[in-house]
C-alpha cells in the first residue's frame, strides 16, 4: 500500500495527513508524485498508526434513546461519581476504558451532570447494546490508560486530545472546567500536556477559555 492509498483511507488531505503524523507537507507531495520513495520502515510505521487510527475512528453521531436497548444506572441515583462508574462497569460486564467526561470524573477534574445520558468509552462494539454508550474506539494503547479503584480511564493528556477530535459531538464544558482546574493547581501552567500539531491551535483557544473560566 502506498502513501496516497493510506491517506485516502483516512479521508485526509495532504496537509491534514502531514499534520496528523508530523511529516513535512513537501515530503508527502514528493512521495505521492514518486519523485522520492519513503523508507520501508516508515511505511510499516505508518501502516501501524493508520490501522490504529482507523479502528478508533468510530464516533460519527450521538446515539438516540431506544427502548430495544438496555438502560444503565443513572448518574442522579448515586452520590459519588466513583460508585456510579463502578456500577456501570459491573452492568456492562466486560473490559472498558472510560473516556472524556467519565475519565475527567475519575481524575476528579469534573463532577459530571445529574442528567448524564452519554457515557464515553473505549471497548467492544457490543457495548452499543446499552443506551447512551458512545464507543470512541475498540482499542487504546496501555500508555494512555490509568487505573484507580479498579476503574480504567484515559489519561488526562489523551482525554484532552479525544475531546478536540470529537468536539463536534461533545459539550466542551467539562473539558474547559477540567483544564481550568489543571491550570490553577499546576502553578498557573499547562506544562505536562502534549498536543499533536494538528490540534495545537484549538488547544490554545481552549486554554484561553480555561484560564478565564472561573473569572466569569
PDB file of C-alpha atoms in Angstrom:
ATOM      1  CA  UNK A   1       0.000   0.000   0.000  1.00  0.00           C
ATOM      2  CA  UNK A   2       1.441   3.392  -0.982  1.00  0.00           C
ATOM      3  CA  UNK A   3       1.167   6.660   0.953  1.00  0.00           C
ATOM      4  CA  UNK A   4      -1.715   8.048  -1.124  1.00  0.00           C
ATOM      5  CA  UNK A   5      -3.786   4.904  -0.542  1.00  0.00           C
ATOM      6  CA  UNK A   6      -3.169   5.158   3.196  1.00  0.00           C
ATOM      7  CA  UNK A   7      -4.095   8.829   3.175  1.00  0.00           C
ATOM      8  CA  UNK A   8      -7.275   8.106   1.227  1.00  0.00           C
ATOM      9  CA  UNK A   9      -8.297   5.511   3.831  1.00  0.00           C
ATOM     10  CA  UNK A  10      -8.367   8.256   6.445  1.00  0.00           C
ATOM     11  CA  UNK A  11     -10.041  10.764   4.163  1.00  0.00           C
ATOM     12  CA  UNK A  12      -7.262  13.281   4.850  1.00  0.00           C
ATOM     13  CA  UNK A  13      -5.945  15.972   2.544  1.00  0.00           C
ATOM     14  CA  UNK A  14      -2.181  16.049   2.097  1.00  0.00           C
ATOM     15  CA  UNK A  15      -1.964  18.908   4.617  1.00  0.00           C
ATOM     16  CA  UNK A  16      -4.114  17.050   7.176  1.00  0.00           C
ATOM     17  CA  UNK A  17      -2.032  13.887   6.733  1.00  0.00           C
ATOM     18  CA  UNK A  18       1.138  15.939   7.144  1.00  0.00           C
ATOM     19  CA  UNK A  19      -0.082  17.468  10.424  1.00  0.00           C
ATOM     20  CA  UNK A  20      -1.525  14.210  11.745  1.00  0.00           C
ATOM     21  CA  UNK A  21       1.808  12.348  11.519  1.00  0.00           C
ATOM     22  CA  UNK A  22       4.167  15.341  11.748  1.00  0.00           C
ATOM     23  CA  UNK A  23       5.645  14.737   8.286  1.00  0.00           C
ATOM     24  CA  UNK A  24       6.643  17.776   6.171  1.00  0.00           C
ATOM     25  CA  UNK A  25       3.982  18.653   3.592  1.00  0.00           C
ATOM     26  CA  UNK A  26       6.528  18.746   0.751  1.00  0.00           C
ATOM     27  CA  UNK A  27       7.726  15.250   1.710  1.00  0.00           C
ATOM     28  CA  UNK A  28       4.160  13.924   1.385  1.00  0.00           C
ATOM     29  CA  UNK A  29       3.885  15.565  -2.036  1.00  0.00           C
ATOM     30  CA  UNK A  30       7.192  14.064  -3.205  1.00  0.00           C
ATOM     31  CA  UNK A  31       6.201  10.585  -2.006  1.00  0.00           C
ATOM     32  CA  UNK A  32       2.885  10.708  -3.807  1.00  0.00           C
ATOM     33  CA  UNK A  33       4.396  12.136  -7.006  1.00  0.00           C
ATOM     34  CA  UNK A  34       7.023   9.377  -6.976  1.00  0.00           C
ATOM     35  CA  UNK A  35       9.970  11.765  -7.029  1.00  0.00           C
ATOM     36  CA  UNK A  36      11.049  10.273  -3.707  1.00  0.00           C
ATOM     37  CA  UNK A  37      10.366   6.941  -2.042  1.00  0.00           C
ATOM     38  CA  UNK A  38       9.758   6.608   1.699  1.00  0.00           C
ATOM     39  CA  UNK A  39      11.947   4.064   3.553  1.00  0.00           C
ATOM     40  CA  UNK A  40      10.285   0.707   4.207  1.00  0.00           C
ATOM     41  CA  UNK A  41      10.411   1.188   7.980  1.00  0.00           C
ATOM     42  CA  UNK A  42       8.473   4.466   7.588  1.00  0.00           C
ATOM     43  CA  UNK A  43       5.811   2.686   5.526  1.00  0.00           C
ATOM     44  CA  UNK A  44       5.483  -0.011   8.191  1.00  0.00           C
ATOM     45  CA  UNK A  45       5.214   2.547  10.997  1.00  0.00           C
ATOM     46  CA  UNK A  46       2.582   4.490   9.057  1.00  0.00           C
ATOM     47  CA  UNK A  47       0.590   1.313   8.413  1.00  0.00           C
ATOM     48  CA  UNK A  48       0.511   0.518  12.138  1.00  0.00           C
ATOM     49  CA  UNK A  49      -0.504   4.066  13.070  1.00  0.00           C
ATOM     50  CA  UNK A  50      -3.195   4.221  10.403  1.00  0.00           C
ATOM     51  CA  UNK A  51      -4.640   0.832  11.309  1.00  0.00           C
ATOM     52  CA  UNK A  52      -4.968   2.027  14.900  1.00  0.00           C
ATOM     53  CA  UNK A  53      -6.475   5.354  13.815  1.00  0.00           C
ATOM     54  CA  UNK A  54      -8.995   3.554  11.594  1.00  0.00           C
ATOM     55  CA  UNK A  55     -10.005   1.214  14.438  1.00  0.00           C
ATOM     56  CA  UNK A  56     -10.583   4.219  16.657  1.00  0.00           C
ATOM     57  CA  UNK A  57     -12.444   6.270  14.067  1.00  0.00           C
ATOM     58  CA  UNK A  58     -15.799   5.184  15.466  1.00  0.00           C
ATOM     59  CA  UNK A  59     -17.815   8.126  16.702  1.00  0.00           C
ATOM     60  CA  UNK A  60     -19.796   9.727  13.888  1.00  0.00           C
ATOM     61  CA  UNK A  61     -23.052  10.638  15.617  1.00  0.00           C
ATOM     62  CA  UNK A  62     -24.536  10.521  19.089  1.00  0.00           C
ATOM     63  CA  UNK A  63     -26.809   7.546  19.888  1.00  0.00           C
ATOM     64  CA  UNK A  64     -30.555   8.049  20.188  1.00  0.00           C
ATOM     65  CA  UNK A  65     -32.511   6.520  23.019  1.00  0.00           C
ATOM     66  CA  UNK A  66     -34.056   3.172  22.080  1.00  0.00           C
ATOM     67  CA  UNK A  67     -36.499   1.011  24.023  1.00  0.00           C
ATOM     68  CA  UNK A  68     -34.757  -2.010  22.494  1.00  0.00           C
ATOM     69  CA  UNK A  69     -31.507  -1.165  24.274  1.00  0.00           C
ATOM     70  CA  UNK A  70     -30.595  -1.794  27.912  1.00  0.00           C
ATOM     71  CA  UNK A  71     -30.737   1.143  30.309  1.00  0.00           C
ATOM     72  CA  UNK A  72     -27.714   1.725  32.513  1.00  0.00           C
ATOM     73  CA  UNK A  73     -27.764   3.190  36.061  1.00  0.00           C
ATOM     74  CA  UNK A  74     -28.391   6.938  36.159  1.00  0.00           C
ATOM     75  CA  UNK A  75     -25.811   9.373  37.487  1.00  0.00           C
ATOM     76  CA  UNK A  76     -28.512  11.071  39.584  1.00  0.00           C
ATOM     77  CA  UNK A  77     -29.112   7.852  41.578  1.00  0.00           C
ATOM     78  CA  UNK A  78     -25.585   7.949  43.059  1.00  0.00           C
ATOM     79  CA  UNK A  79     -23.996  10.372  45.481  1.00  0.00           C
ATOM     80  CA  UNK A  80     -20.444   9.983  44.158  1.00  0.00           C
ATOM     81  CA  UNK A  81     -19.134   9.505  40.645  1.00  0.00           C
ATOM     82  CA  UNK A  82     -16.929   6.575  41.691  1.00  0.00           C
ATOM     83  CA  UNK A  83     -19.848   4.422  42.844  1.00  0.00           C
ATOM     84  CA  UNK A  84     -21.755   5.257  39.661  1.00  0.00           C
ATOM     85  CA  UNK A  85     -18.835   4.301  37.392  1.00  0.00           C
ATOM     86  CA  UNK A  86     -18.299   1.047  39.299  1.00  0.00           C
ATOM     87  CA  UNK A  87     -21.968   0.217  38.808  1.00  0.00           C
ATOM     88  CA  UNK A  88     -21.705   0.980  35.090  1.00  0.00           C
ATOM     89  CA  UNK A  89     -18.679  -1.286  34.755  1.00  0.00           C
ATOM     90  CA  UNK A  90     -20.408  -4.155  36.574  1.00  0.00           C
ATOM     91  CA  UNK A  91     -23.531  -3.949  34.430  1.00  0.00           C
ATOM     92  CA  UNK A  92     -21.557  -3.747  31.168  1.00  0.00           C
ATOM     93  CA  UNK A  93     -19.863  -6.987  32.162  1.00  0.00           C
ATOM     94  CA  UNK A  94     -16.747  -6.561  30.027  1.00  0.00           C
ATOM     95  CA  UNK A  95     -13.482  -4.650  29.819  1.00  0.00           C
ATOM     96  CA  UNK A  96     -13.996  -0.944  29.312  1.00  0.00           C
ATOM     97  CA  UNK A  97     -11.879   2.201  29.497  1.00  0.00           C
ATOM     98  CA  UNK A  98     -13.858   5.305  30.384  1.00  0.00           C
ATOM     99  CA  UNK A  99     -13.120   8.395  28.288  1.00  0.00           C
ATOM    100  CA  UNK A 100     -13.916  12.107  28.049  1.00  0.00           C
ATOM    101  CA  UNK A 101     -16.334  13.295  30.778  1.00  0.00           C
ATOM    102  CA  UNK A 102     -16.203   9.970  32.618  1.00  0.00           C
ATOM    103  CA  UNK A 103     -12.391   9.997  32.540  1.00  0.00           C
ATOM    104  CA  UNK A 104     -12.427  13.527  33.963  1.00  0.00           C
ATOM    105  CA  UNK A 105     -14.666  12.302  36.777  1.00  0.00           C
ATOM    106  CA  UNK A 106     -12.092   9.604  37.585  1.00  0.00           C
ATOM    107  CA  UNK A 107      -9.415  12.297  37.633  1.00  0.00           C
ATOM    108  CA  UNK A 108     -11.601  14.410  39.964  1.00  0.00           C
ATOM    109  CA  UNK A 109     -11.445  17.289  37.499  1.00  0.00           C
ATOM    110  CA  UNK A 110     -15.157  17.312  36.629  1.00  0.00           C
ATOM    111  CA  UNK A 111     -18.156  16.428  38.751  1.00  0.00           C
ATOM    112  CA  UNK A 112     -20.407  15.364  35.900  1.00  0.00           C
ATOM    113  CA  UNK A 113     -24.057  16.185  35.386  1.00  0.00           C
ATOM    114  CA  UNK A 114     -27.061  14.749  37.214  1.00  0.00           C
ATOM    115  CA  UNK A 115     -28.872  14.276  33.884  1.00  0.00           C
ATOM    116  CA  UNK A 116     -25.882  12.438  32.365  1.00  0.00           C
ATOM    117  CA  UNK A 117     -27.033  10.245  29.471  1.00  0.00           C
ATOM    118  CA  UNK A 118     -23.933   9.873  27.311  1.00  0.00           C
ATOM    119  CA  UNK A 119     -21.170   7.553  28.503  1.00  0.00           C
ATOM    120  CA  UNK A 120     -17.904   7.704  26.553  1.00  0.00           C
ATOM    121  CA  UNK A 121     -15.765   4.562  26.405  1.00  0.00           C
ATOM    122  CA  UNK A 122     -13.126   2.547  24.617  1.00  0.00           C
ATOM    123  CA  UNK A 123     -14.300  -1.040  24.295  1.00  0.00           C
ATOM    124  CA  UNK A 124     -16.088  -3.510  22.050  1.00  0.00           C
ATOM    125  CA  UNK A 125     -18.973  -2.605  19.777  1.00  0.00           C
ATOM    126  CA  UNK A 126     -21.132  -4.947  21.887  1.00  0.00           C
ATOM    127  CA  UNK A 127     -21.369  -2.090  24.380  1.00  0.00           C
ATOM    128  CA  UNK A 128     -23.681  -0.286  21.970  1.00  0.00           C
ATOM    129  CA  UNK A 129     -26.474  -2.557  23.208  1.00  0.00           C
ATOM    130  CA  UNK A 130     -26.764  -0.118  26.118  1.00  0.00           C
ATOM    131  CA  UNK A 131     -28.493   3.243  25.863  1.00  0.00           C
ATOM    132  CA  UNK A 132     -26.169   6.239  25.956  1.00  0.00           C
ATOM    133  CA  UNK A 133     -22.921   4.438  25.182  1.00  0.00           C
ATOM    134  CA  UNK A 134     -20.570   6.139  22.704  1.00  0.00           C
ATOM    135  CA  UNK A 135     -17.698   3.866  21.658  1.00  0.00           C
ATOM    136  CA  UNK A 136     -14.747   6.076  20.708  1.00  0.00           C
ATOM    137  CA  UNK A 137     -12.650   3.088  19.677  1.00  0.00           C
ATOM    138  CA  UNK A 138     -12.147  -0.637  20.152  1.00  0.00           C
ATOM    139  CA  UNK A 139      -8.513  -0.342  21.185  1.00  0.00           C
ATOM    140  CA  UNK A 140      -6.332   2.096  23.075  1.00  0.00           C
ATOM    141  CA  UNK A 141      -2.664   1.968  23.994  1.00  0.00           C
ATOM    142  CA  UNK A 142      -1.927   0.994  27.596  1.00  0.00           C
ATOM    143  CA  UNK A 143       0.291   4.099  27.659  1.00  0.00           C
ATOM    144  CA  UNK A 144      -2.875   6.220  27.572  1.00  0.00           C
ATOM    145  CA  UNK A 145      -4.750   4.280  30.264  1.00  0.00           C
ATOM    146  CA  UNK A 146      -4.834   4.885  34.004  1.00  0.00           C
ATOM    147  CA  UNK A 147      -6.489   2.759  36.705  1.00  0.00           C
ATOM    148  CA  UNK A 148      -7.889   3.692  40.105  1.00  0.00           C
ATOM    149  CA  UNK A 149     -10.128   1.619  42.392  1.00  0.00           C
ATOM    150  CA  UNK A 150     -10.456  -0.994  39.665  1.00  0.00           C
ATOM    151  CA  UNK A 151     -11.754   1.516  37.096  1.00  0.00           C
ATOM    152  CA  UNK A 152      -9.787   2.147  33.905  1.00  0.00           C
ATOM    153  CA  UNK A 153      -9.875   5.548  32.228  1.00  0.00           C
ATOM    154  CA  UNK A 154      -7.906   7.600  29.721  1.00  0.00           C
ATOM    155  CA  UNK A 155      -5.003   9.758  30.863  1.00  0.00           C
ATOM    156  CA  UNK A 156      -5.635  13.492  31.089  1.00  0.00           C
ATOM    157  CA  UNK A 157      -3.480  14.129  28.031  1.00  0.00           C
ATOM    158  CA  UNK A 158      -5.399  11.541  25.964  1.00  0.00           C
ATOM    159  CA  UNK A 159      -8.700  12.896  27.285  1.00  0.00           C
ATOM    160  CA  UNK A 160      -7.868  16.382  26.011  1.00  0.00           C
ATOM    161  CA  UNK A 161      -6.861  15.024  22.587  1.00  0.00           C
ATOM    162  CA  UNK A 162     -10.057  12.940  22.376  1.00  0.00           C
ATOM    163  CA  UNK A 163     -12.135  15.977  23.289  1.00  0.00           C
ATOM    164  CA  UNK A 164     -10.735  18.050  20.436  1.00  0.00           C
ATOM    165  CA  UNK A 165     -11.022  15.147  17.974  1.00  0.00           C
ATOM    166  CA  UNK A 166     -14.694  14.658  18.907  1.00  0.00           C
ATOM    167  CA  UNK A 167     -15.647  18.267  19.553  1.00  0.00           C
ATOM    168  CA  UNK A 168     -18.498  18.132  17.030  1.00  0.00           C
ATOM    169  CA  UNK A 169     -20.232  15.628  19.336  1.00  0.00           C
ATOM    170  CA  UNK A 170     -19.173  16.884  22.734  1.00  0.00           C
ATOM    171  CA  UNK A 171     -20.332  19.536  25.176  1.00  0.00           C
ATOM    172  CA  UNK A 172     -16.963  21.127  25.979  1.00  0.00           C
ATOM    173  CA  UNK A 173     -17.964  22.471  29.406  1.00  0.00           C
ATOM    174  CA  UNK A 174     -16.409  19.531  31.232  1.00  0.00           C
ATOM    175  CA  UNK A 175     -13.142  19.858  29.317  1.00  0.00           C
ATOM    176  CA  UNK A 176     -12.953  23.612  29.917  1.00  0.00           C
ATOM    177  CA  UNK A 177     -13.626  23.161  33.633  1.00  0.00           C
ATOM    178  CA  UNK A 178     -11.034  20.400  33.870  1.00  0.00           C
ATOM    179  CA  UNK A 179      -8.385  22.426  32.031  1.00  0.00           C
ATOM    180  CA  UNK A 180      -9.072  25.366  34.326  1.00  0.00           C
ATOM    181  CA  UNK A 181      -8.586  23.217  37.443  1.00  0.00           C
ATOM    182  CA  UNK A 182      -5.412  21.757  35.948  1.00  0.00           C
ATOM    183  CA  UNK A 183      -4.030  25.212  35.176  1.00  0.00           C
ATOM    184  CA  UNK A 184      -4.630  26.732  38.593  1.00  0.00           C
ATOM    185  CA  UNK A 185      -3.473  23.651  40.509  1.00  0.00           C
ATOM    186  CA  UNK A 186      -0.308  23.474  38.383  1.00  0.00           C
ATOM    187  CA  UNK A 187       1.118  26.891  39.288  1.00  0.00           C
ATOM    188  CA  UNK A 188      -0.781  28.686  36.509  1.00  0.00           C
ATOM    189  CA  UNK A 189       0.683  26.436  33.841  1.00  0.00           C
ATOM    190  CA  UNK A 190      -0.380  23.856  31.256  1.00  0.00           C
ATOM    191  CA  UNK A 191       3.025  22.206  31.466  1.00  0.00           C
ATOM    192  CA  UNK A 192       2.785  18.432  31.125  1.00  0.00           C
ATOM    193  CA  UNK A 193       0.091  18.477  28.445  1.00  0.00           C
ATOM    194  CA  UNK A 194       1.314  17.419  24.992  1.00  0.00           C
ATOM    195  CA  UNK A 195      -0.906  18.137  21.999  1.00  0.00           C
ATOM    196  CA  UNK A 196      -0.358  16.885  18.401  1.00  0.00           C
ATOM    197  CA  UNK A 197       0.456  19.700  15.946  1.00  0.00           C
ATOM    198  CA  UNK A 198      -2.908  19.449  14.186  1.00  0.00           C
ATOM    199  CA  UNK A 199      -4.721  20.271  17.411  1.00  0.00           C
ATOM    200  CA  UNK A 200      -2.380  22.961  18.785  1.00  0.00           C
ATOM    201  CA  UNK A 201      -4.416  25.932  17.532  1.00  0.00           C
ATOM    202  CA  UNK A 202      -7.673  24.636  19.002  1.00  0.00           C
ATOM    203  CA  UNK A 203      -5.958  23.759  22.277  1.00  0.00           C
ATOM    204  CA  UNK A 204      -4.669  27.332  22.565  1.00  0.00           C
ATOM    205  CA  UNK A 205      -8.261  28.576  22.269  1.00  0.00           C
ATOM    206  CA  UNK A 206      -9.459  26.116  24.913  1.00  0.00           C
ATOM    207  CA  UNK A 207      -6.582  27.117  27.163  1.00  0.00           C
ATOM    208  CA  UNK A 208      -7.641  30.789  26.990  1.00  0.00           C
ATOM    209  CA  UNK A 209     -11.223  29.824  27.860  1.00  0.00           C
ATOM    210  CA  UNK A 210      -9.980  27.685  30.745  1.00  0.00           C
ATOM    211  CA  UNK A 211      -7.879  30.485  32.244  1.00  0.00           C
ATOM    212  CA  UNK A 212     -10.921  32.762  32.313  1.00  0.00           C
ATOM    213  CA  UNK A 213     -13.417  30.052  33.320  1.00  0.00           C
ATOM    214  CA  UNK A 214     -13.706  30.957  36.995  1.00  0.00           C
ATOM    215  CA  UNK A 215     -13.454  34.694  36.369  1.00  0.00           C
ATOM    216  CA  UNK A 216     -16.984  34.928  34.927  1.00  0.00           C
TER     217      UNK A 216
END
